[in-house]
């Protein structure tokens, strides 16, 4: 597709459930990023993939959060035992390379609500 | 750790007024600087960026920003705003080198409302 695609656009889940959020980056982009945006805040970095490997997962808040990118394209962010504090918009971005001078393109995000 | 501060949470202007949104960052090394914009219901889009060279950079839609290294600032300006500039504006920074140089650190954002 022309841009970064994220599905679903909205997800409501019950506390304690497991959720998966999907990101389909721009074709050919090797770097993929996940960010989380809470209400009234800017996006916060979670994890970055270069190809298939997680090159930096220092932003993941705890071990309930995990992400994969098995074939170097689509990525899935997985959240186990969801908590109300996980409610936020989860943003995915991709860029041609991981260099700091390369523009990152963002998807529209998945709004996760944990009730 | 790197951080970005945006001074204004919500700015309300009338059309044709001039705009300046403040952004300061804390990081001692080489940085790349960005302004992103999010129009209502849309995704984040790059407005402009600074990597090196002329500290006054021009972006899309008549926006510009000035990098002042001594003040660790990268303020966004537009001489005359339009109603269509109503959006949320985010300043961001990443490291100019290192294995995770692509990771962006964002400010909290400034919501701009332009009255017609």
mmCIF file of C-alpha atoms in Angstrom:
data_model
loop_
_atom_site.group_PDB
_atom_site.id
_atom_site.type_symbol
_atom_site.label_atom_id
_atom_site.label_comp_id
_atom_site.label_asym_id
_atom_site.label_seq_id
_atom_site.Cartn_x
_atom_site.Cartn_y
_atom_site.Cartn_z
ATOM 1 C CA UNK A 1 0.000 0.000 0.000
ATOM 2 C CA UNK A 2 0.916 3.640 -0.231
ATOM 3 C CA UNK A 3 1.275 4.224 3.485
ATOM 4 C CA UNK A 4 1.680 2.474 6.813
ATOM 5 C CA UNK A 5 -1.427 0.477 7.606
ATOM 6 C CA UNK A 6 -2.501 -0.472 11.114
ATOM 7 C CA UNK A 7 -5.288 -2.814 12.112
ATOM 8 C CA UNK A 8 -7.618 -2.711 13.867
ATOM 9 C CA UNK A 9 -8.215 1.029 14.059
ATOM 10 C CA UNK A 10 -10.039 0.550 17.360
ATOM 11 C CA UNK A 11 -9.899 -2.262 19.880
ATOM 12 C CA UNK A 12 -11.886 -2.572 23.091
ATOM 13 C CA UNK A 13 -10.882 -5.399 25.381
ATOM 14 C CA UNK A 14 -11.513 -6.500 28.917
ATOM 15 C CA UNK A 15 -8.896 -6.244 31.602
ATOM 16 C CA UNK A 16 -6.767 -9.377 31.680
ATOM 17 C CA UNK A 17 -7.300 -10.299 28.026
ATOM 18 C CA UNK A 18 -4.636 -10.730 25.359
ATOM 19 C CA UNK A 19 -4.517 -8.430 22.307
ATOM 20 C CA UNK A 20 -2.578 -8.272 19.079
ATOM 21 C CA UNK A 21 -2.074 -5.109 17.057
ATOM 22 C CA UNK A 22 -0.881 -5.323 13.472
ATOM 23 C CA UNK A 23 1.305 -2.997 11.426
ATOM 24 C CA UNK A 24 1.891 -3.242 7.697
ATOM 25 C CA UNK A 25 4.783 -0.909 6.802
ATOM 26 C CA UNK A 26 5.580 0.766 3.520
ATOM 27 C CA UNK A 27 7.014 -1.781 1.120
ATOM 28 C CA UNK A 28 10.810 -1.810 1.143
ATOM 29 C CA UNK A 29 11.171 -0.050 4.488
ATOM 30 C CA UNK A 30 13.632 -1.995 6.622
ATOM 31 C CA UNK A 31 13.138 -0.065 9.854
ATOM 32 C CA UNK A 32 9.877 -0.363 11.791
ATOM 33 C CA UNK A 33 8.983 1.394 15.045
ATOM 34 C CA UNK A 34 6.205 1.095 17.595
ATOM 35 C CA UNK A 35 5.189 4.070 19.722
ATOM 36 C CA UNK A 36 2.489 4.541 22.337
ATOM 37 C CA UNK A 37 0.574 7.786 22.733
ATOM 38 C CA UNK A 38 -1.380 8.289 25.928
ATOM 39 C CA UNK A 39 -3.973 11.040 26.302
ATOM 40 C CA UNK A 40 -2.339 14.475 26.416
ATOM 41 C CA UNK A 41 1.121 13.111 25.701
ATOM 42 C CA UNK A 42 3.383 12.839 22.701
ATOM 43 C CA UNK A 43 4.243 9.450 21.230
ATOM 44 C CA UNK A 44 6.648 7.397 23.361
ATOM 45 C CA UNK A 45 9.075 4.958 21.792
ATOM 46 C CA UNK A 46 8.464 1.269 22.508
ATOM 47 C CA UNK A 47 10.532 -0.890 20.154
ATOM 48 C CA UNK A 48 12.421 -0.708 16.882
ATOM 49 C CA UNK A 49 13.042 -3.451 14.323
ATOM 50 C CA UNK A 50 15.763 -3.523 11.734
ATOM 51 C CA UNK A 51 14.673 -6.256 9.371
ATOM 52 C CA UNK A 52 13.383 -9.204 11.393
ATOM 53 C CA UNK A 53 15.230 -8.497 14.616
ATOM 54 C CA UNK A 54 14.292 -6.207 17.469
ATOM 55 C CA UNK A 55 17.269 -3.860 17.514
ATOM 56 C CA UNK A 56 16.083 -1.841 20.504
ATOM 57 C CA UNK A 57 13.235 -2.814 22.839
ATOM 58 C CA UNK A 58 14.214 -0.483 25.648
ATOM 59 C CA UNK A 59 10.873 1.322 25.543
ATOM 60 C CA UNK A 60 8.681 -1.699 26.268
ATOM 61 C CA UNK A 61 7.148 -0.971 29.690
ATOM 62 C CA UNK A 62 7.266 -4.545 31.021
ATOM 63 C CA UNK A 63 7.298 -8.186 29.970
ATOM 64 C CA UNK A 64 3.581 -8.189 29.145
ATOM 65 C CA UNK A 65 4.514 -6.393 25.941
ATOM 66 C CA UNK A 66 6.152 -8.238 23.072
ATOM 67 C CA UNK A 67 6.519 -7.579 19.355
ATOM 68 C CA UNK A 68 7.550 -9.657 16.371
ATOM 69 C CA UNK A 69 8.375 -9.084 12.732
ATOM 70 C CA UNK A 70 9.049 -12.618 11.457
ATOM 71 C CA UNK A 71 9.530 -11.904 7.764
ATOM 72 C CA UNK A 72 10.906 -8.407 7.974
ATOM 73 C CA UNK A 73 7.698 -6.771 6.839
ATOM 74 C CA UNK A 74 4.466 -6.973 8.877
ATOM 75 C CA UNK A 75 4.853 -6.567 12.618
ATOM 76 C CA UNK A 76 2.566 -7.535 15.478
ATOM 77 C CA UNK A 77 2.576 -5.935 18.904
ATOM 78 C CA UNK A 78 1.279 -8.337 21.525
ATOM 79 C CA UNK A 79 0.013 -7.359 24.962
ATOM 80 C CA UNK A 80 -0.728 -10.038 27.549
ATOM 81 C CA UNK A 81 -2.960 -9.645 30.609
ATOM 82 C CA UNK A 82 -4.040 -6.166 29.576
ATOM 83 C CA UNK A 83 -4.478 -3.513 32.237
ATOM 84 C CA UNK A 84 -6.525 -0.307 32.175
ATOM 85 C CA UNK A 85 -3.276 1.668 32.082
ATOM 86 C CA UNK A 86 -2.480 0.105 28.702
ATOM 87 C CA UNK A 87 -5.272 2.161 27.135
ATOM 88 C CA UNK A 88 -3.645 4.422 24.544
ATOM 89 C CA UNK A 89 -3.145 4.894 20.824
ATOM 90 C CA UNK A 90 -0.464 2.559 19.528
ATOM 91 C CA UNK A 91 1.391 4.012 16.547
ATOM 92 C CA UNK A 92 3.541 2.227 14.033
ATOM 93 C CA UNK A 93 6.081 3.958 11.816
ATOM 94 C CA UNK A 94 8.434 2.752 9.115
ATOM 95 C CA UNK A 95 11.429 4.239 7.359
ATOM 96 C CA UNK A 96 13.737 3.252 4.554
ATOM 97 C CA UNK A 97 16.669 2.889 6.934
ATOM 98 C CA UNK A 98 17.251 3.314 10.654
ATOM 99 C CA UNK A 99 19.469 6.326 10.148
ATOM 100 C CA UNK A 100 18.407 9.373 12.119
ATOM 101 C CA UNK A 101 18.186 11.451 8.969
ATOM 102 C CA UNK A 102 15.630 9.168 7.329
ATOM 103 C CA UNK A 103 12.015 10.261 7.468
ATOM 104 C CA UNK A 104 9.662 8.034 9.431
ATOM 105 C CA UNK A 105 6.152 7.559 8.088
ATOM 106 C CA UNK A 106 3.396 6.933 10.598
ATOM 107 C CA UNK A 107 0.213 4.921 10.434
ATOM 108 C CA UNK A 108 -3.090 6.166 11.822
ATOM 109 C CA UNK A 109 -2.711 4.103 14.936
ATOM 110 C CA UNK A 110 -4.770 1.586 16.869
ATOM 111 C CA UNK A 111 -6.792 3.025 19.720
ATOM 112 C CA UNK A 112 -6.777 0.417 22.486
ATOM 113 C CA UNK A 113 -9.290 0.724 25.288
ATOM 114 C CA UNK A 114 -9.080 -1.678 28.219
ATOM 115 C CA UNK A 115 -12.283 -1.812 30.261
ATOM 116 C CA UNK B 1 18.317 10.915 28.768
ATOM 117 C CA UNK B 2 17.011 12.958 25.889
ATOM 118 C CA UNK B 3 13.844 14.969 26.414
ATOM 119 C CA UNK B 4 11.806 17.491 24.469
ATOM 120 C CA UNK B 5 9.780 20.333 25.973
ATOM 121 C CA UNK B 6 7.013 22.156 24.213
ATOM 122 C CA UNK B 7 6.048 25.274 26.084
ATOM 123 C CA UNK B 8 2.465 25.750 24.989
ATOM 124 C CA UNK B 9 -0.247 23.172 25.478
ATOM 125 C CA UNK B 10 -2.971 24.985 23.542
ATOM 126 C CA UNK B 11 -2.640 28.053 21.332
ATOM 127 C CA UNK B 12 -5.651 29.896 19.948
ATOM 128 C CA UNK B 13 -5.139 32.372 17.107
ATOM 129 C CA UNK B 14 -7.229 34.237 14.600
ATOM 130 C CA UNK B 15 -6.592 33.772 10.896
ATOM 131 C CA UNK B 16 -3.673 35.841 9.564
ATOM 132 C CA UNK B 17 -2.017 36.012 12.982
ATOM 133 C CA UNK B 18 1.625 34.995 13.251
ATOM 134 C CA UNK B 19 2.570 31.768 14.950
ATOM 135 C CA UNK B 20 5.551 30.710 16.996
ATOM 136 C CA UNK B 21 5.601 27.404 18.871
ATOM 137 C CA UNK B 22 8.451 26.797 21.250
ATOM 138 C CA UNK B 23 10.509 23.622 21.449
ATOM 139 C CA UNK B 24 13.547 22.920 23.592
ATOM 140 C CA UNK B 25 15.454 19.678 23.826
ATOM 141 C CA UNK B 26 18.011 18.294 26.191
ATOM 142 C CA UNK B 27 20.799 16.290 24.649
ATOM 143 C CA UNK B 28 24.466 17.098 24.512
ATOM 144 C CA UNK B 29 25.389 15.340 21.309
ATOM 145 C CA UNK B 30 24.535 15.671 17.644
ATOM 146 C CA UNK B 31 20.811 15.623 17.063
ATOM 147 C CA UNK B 32 18.342 15.639 14.239
ATOM 148 C CA UNK B 33 15.247 17.772 14.798
ATOM 149 C CA UNK B 34 11.737 17.429 13.457
ATOM 150 C CA UNK B 35 8.319 18.988 13.577
ATOM 151 C CA UNK B 36 5.377 16.688 12.926
ATOM 152 C CA UNK B 37 1.763 17.751 12.478
ATOM 153 C CA UNK B 38 -1.400 15.779 13.122
ATOM 154 C CA UNK B 39 -4.544 17.173 11.513
ATOM 155 C CA UNK B 40 -7.844 16.069 13.061
ATOM 156 C CA UNK B 41 -8.513 12.430 12.243
ATOM 157 C CA UNK B 42 -5.269 11.993 10.333
ATOM 158 C CA UNK B 43 -1.893 10.409 10.947
ATOM 159 C CA UNK B 44 1.285 12.186 11.971
ATOM 160 C CA UNK B 45 2.982 13.887 9.036
ATOM 161 C CA UNK B 46 6.410 15.426 8.751
ATOM 162 C CA UNK B 47 6.288 19.213 8.536
ATOM 163 C CA UNK B 48 10.015 19.905 8.411
ATOM 164 C CA UNK B 49 13.356 18.619 9.602
ATOM 165 C CA UNK B 50 16.847 19.818 10.429
ATOM 166 C CA UNK B 51 19.957 17.685 10.108
ATOM 167 C CA UNK B 52 22.791 20.109 9.407
ATOM 168 C CA UNK B 53 23.674 23.244 7.484
ATOM 169 C CA UNK B 54 21.477 26.345 7.378
ATOM 170 C CA UNK B 55 19.769 26.542 10.790
ATOM 171 C CA UNK B 56 16.689 28.114 9.234
ATOM 172 C CA UNK B 57 14.704 25.371 7.567
ATOM 173 C CA UNK B 58 11.587 25.692 5.494
ATOM 174 C CA UNK B 59 8.877 23.086 5.407
ATOM 175 C CA UNK B 60 5.543 22.524 3.788
ATOM 176 C CA UNK B 61 2.598 24.911 3.898
ATOM 177 C CA UNK B 62 4.707 27.988 4.670
ATOM 178 C CA UNK B 63 6.127 26.736 7.954
ATOM 179 C CA UNK B 64 9.715 27.304 8.966
ATOM 180 C CA UNK B 65 11.830 26.549 12.011
ATOM 181 C CA UNK B 66 15.073 27.891 13.373
ATOM 182 C CA UNK B 67 17.661 25.752 15.120
ATOM 183 C CA UNK B 68 19.558 27.701 17.785
ATOM 184 C CA UNK B 69 22.214 25.350 19.113
ATOM 185 C CA UNK B 70 23.234 27.571 22.028
ATOM 186 C CA UNK B 71 19.660 27.596 23.296
ATOM 187 C CA UNK B 72 18.878 23.952 22.450
ATOM 188 C CA UNK B 73 15.812 25.272 20.677
ATOM 189 C CA UNK B 74 13.964 24.528 17.462
ATOM 190 C CA UNK B 75 10.974 26.863 17.345
ATOM 191 C CA UNK B 76 8.322 26.577 14.661
ATOM 192 C CA UNK B 77 7.031 29.707 12.937
ATOM 193 C CA UNK B 78 4.487 30.760 10.345
ATOM 194 C CA UNK B 79 3.911 34.424 9.462
ATOM 195 C CA UNK B 80 0.188 34.098 8.769
ATOM 196 C CA UNK B 81 -1.896 31.123 9.903
ATOM 197 C CA UNK B 82 -4.982 29.790 8.183
ATOM 198 C CA UNK B 83 -7.992 27.972 9.564
ATOM 199 C CA UNK B 84 -6.659 24.807 7.888
ATOM 200 C CA UNK B 85 -3.584 24.938 10.150
ATOM 201 C CA UNK B 86 -5.757 23.818 13.050
ATOM 202 C CA UNK B 87 -3.955 20.687 14.239
ATOM 203 C CA UNK B 88 -1.651 19.315 16.897
ATOM 204 C CA UNK B 89 2.069 19.988 16.434
ATOM 205 C CA UNK B 90 4.805 17.780 17.828
ATOM 206 C CA UNK B 91 8.481 18.584 18.114
ATOM 207 C CA UNK B 92 10.784 15.555 18.037
ATOM 208 C CA UNK B 93 14.475 14.762 18.209
ATOM 209 C CA UNK B 94 16.676 11.779 17.538
ATOM 210 C CA UNK B 95 20.359 11.141 17.980
ATOM 211 C CA UNK B 96 22.603 11.887 15.060
ATOM 212 C CA UNK B 97 24.534 8.657 15.516
ATOM 213 C CA UNK B 98 24.380 5.318 17.266
ATOM 214 C CA UNK B 99 22.548 2.069 16.808
ATOM 215 C CA UNK B 100 19.139 3.457 17.700
ATOM 216 C CA UNK B 101 19.495 6.835 16.062
ATOM 217 C CA UNK B 102 16.145 6.480 14.310
ATOM 218 C CA UNK B 103 14.187 6.403 17.568
ATOM 219 C CA UNK B 104 12.257 9.630 17.971
ATOM 220 C CA UNK B 105 11.741 11.427 21.283
ATOM 221 C CA UNK B 106 8.621 13.578 21.126
ATOM 222 C CA UNK B 107 7.384 16.557 23.074
ATOM 223 C CA UNK B 108 3.873 16.529 24.527
ATOM 224 C CA UNK B 109 2.504 18.461 21.592
ATOM 225 C CA UNK B 110 0.855 21.836 21.121
ATOM 226 C CA UNK B 111 -2.720 22.039 19.994
ATOM 227 C CA UNK B 112 -3.304 24.957 17.619
ATOM 228 C CA UNK B 113 -6.812 26.257 17.076
ATOM 229 C CA UNK B 114 -7.255 28.903 14.366
ATOM 230 C CA UNK B 115 -10.480 30.899 14.437
ATOM 231 C CA UNK B 116 -11.863 31.850 11.014
#
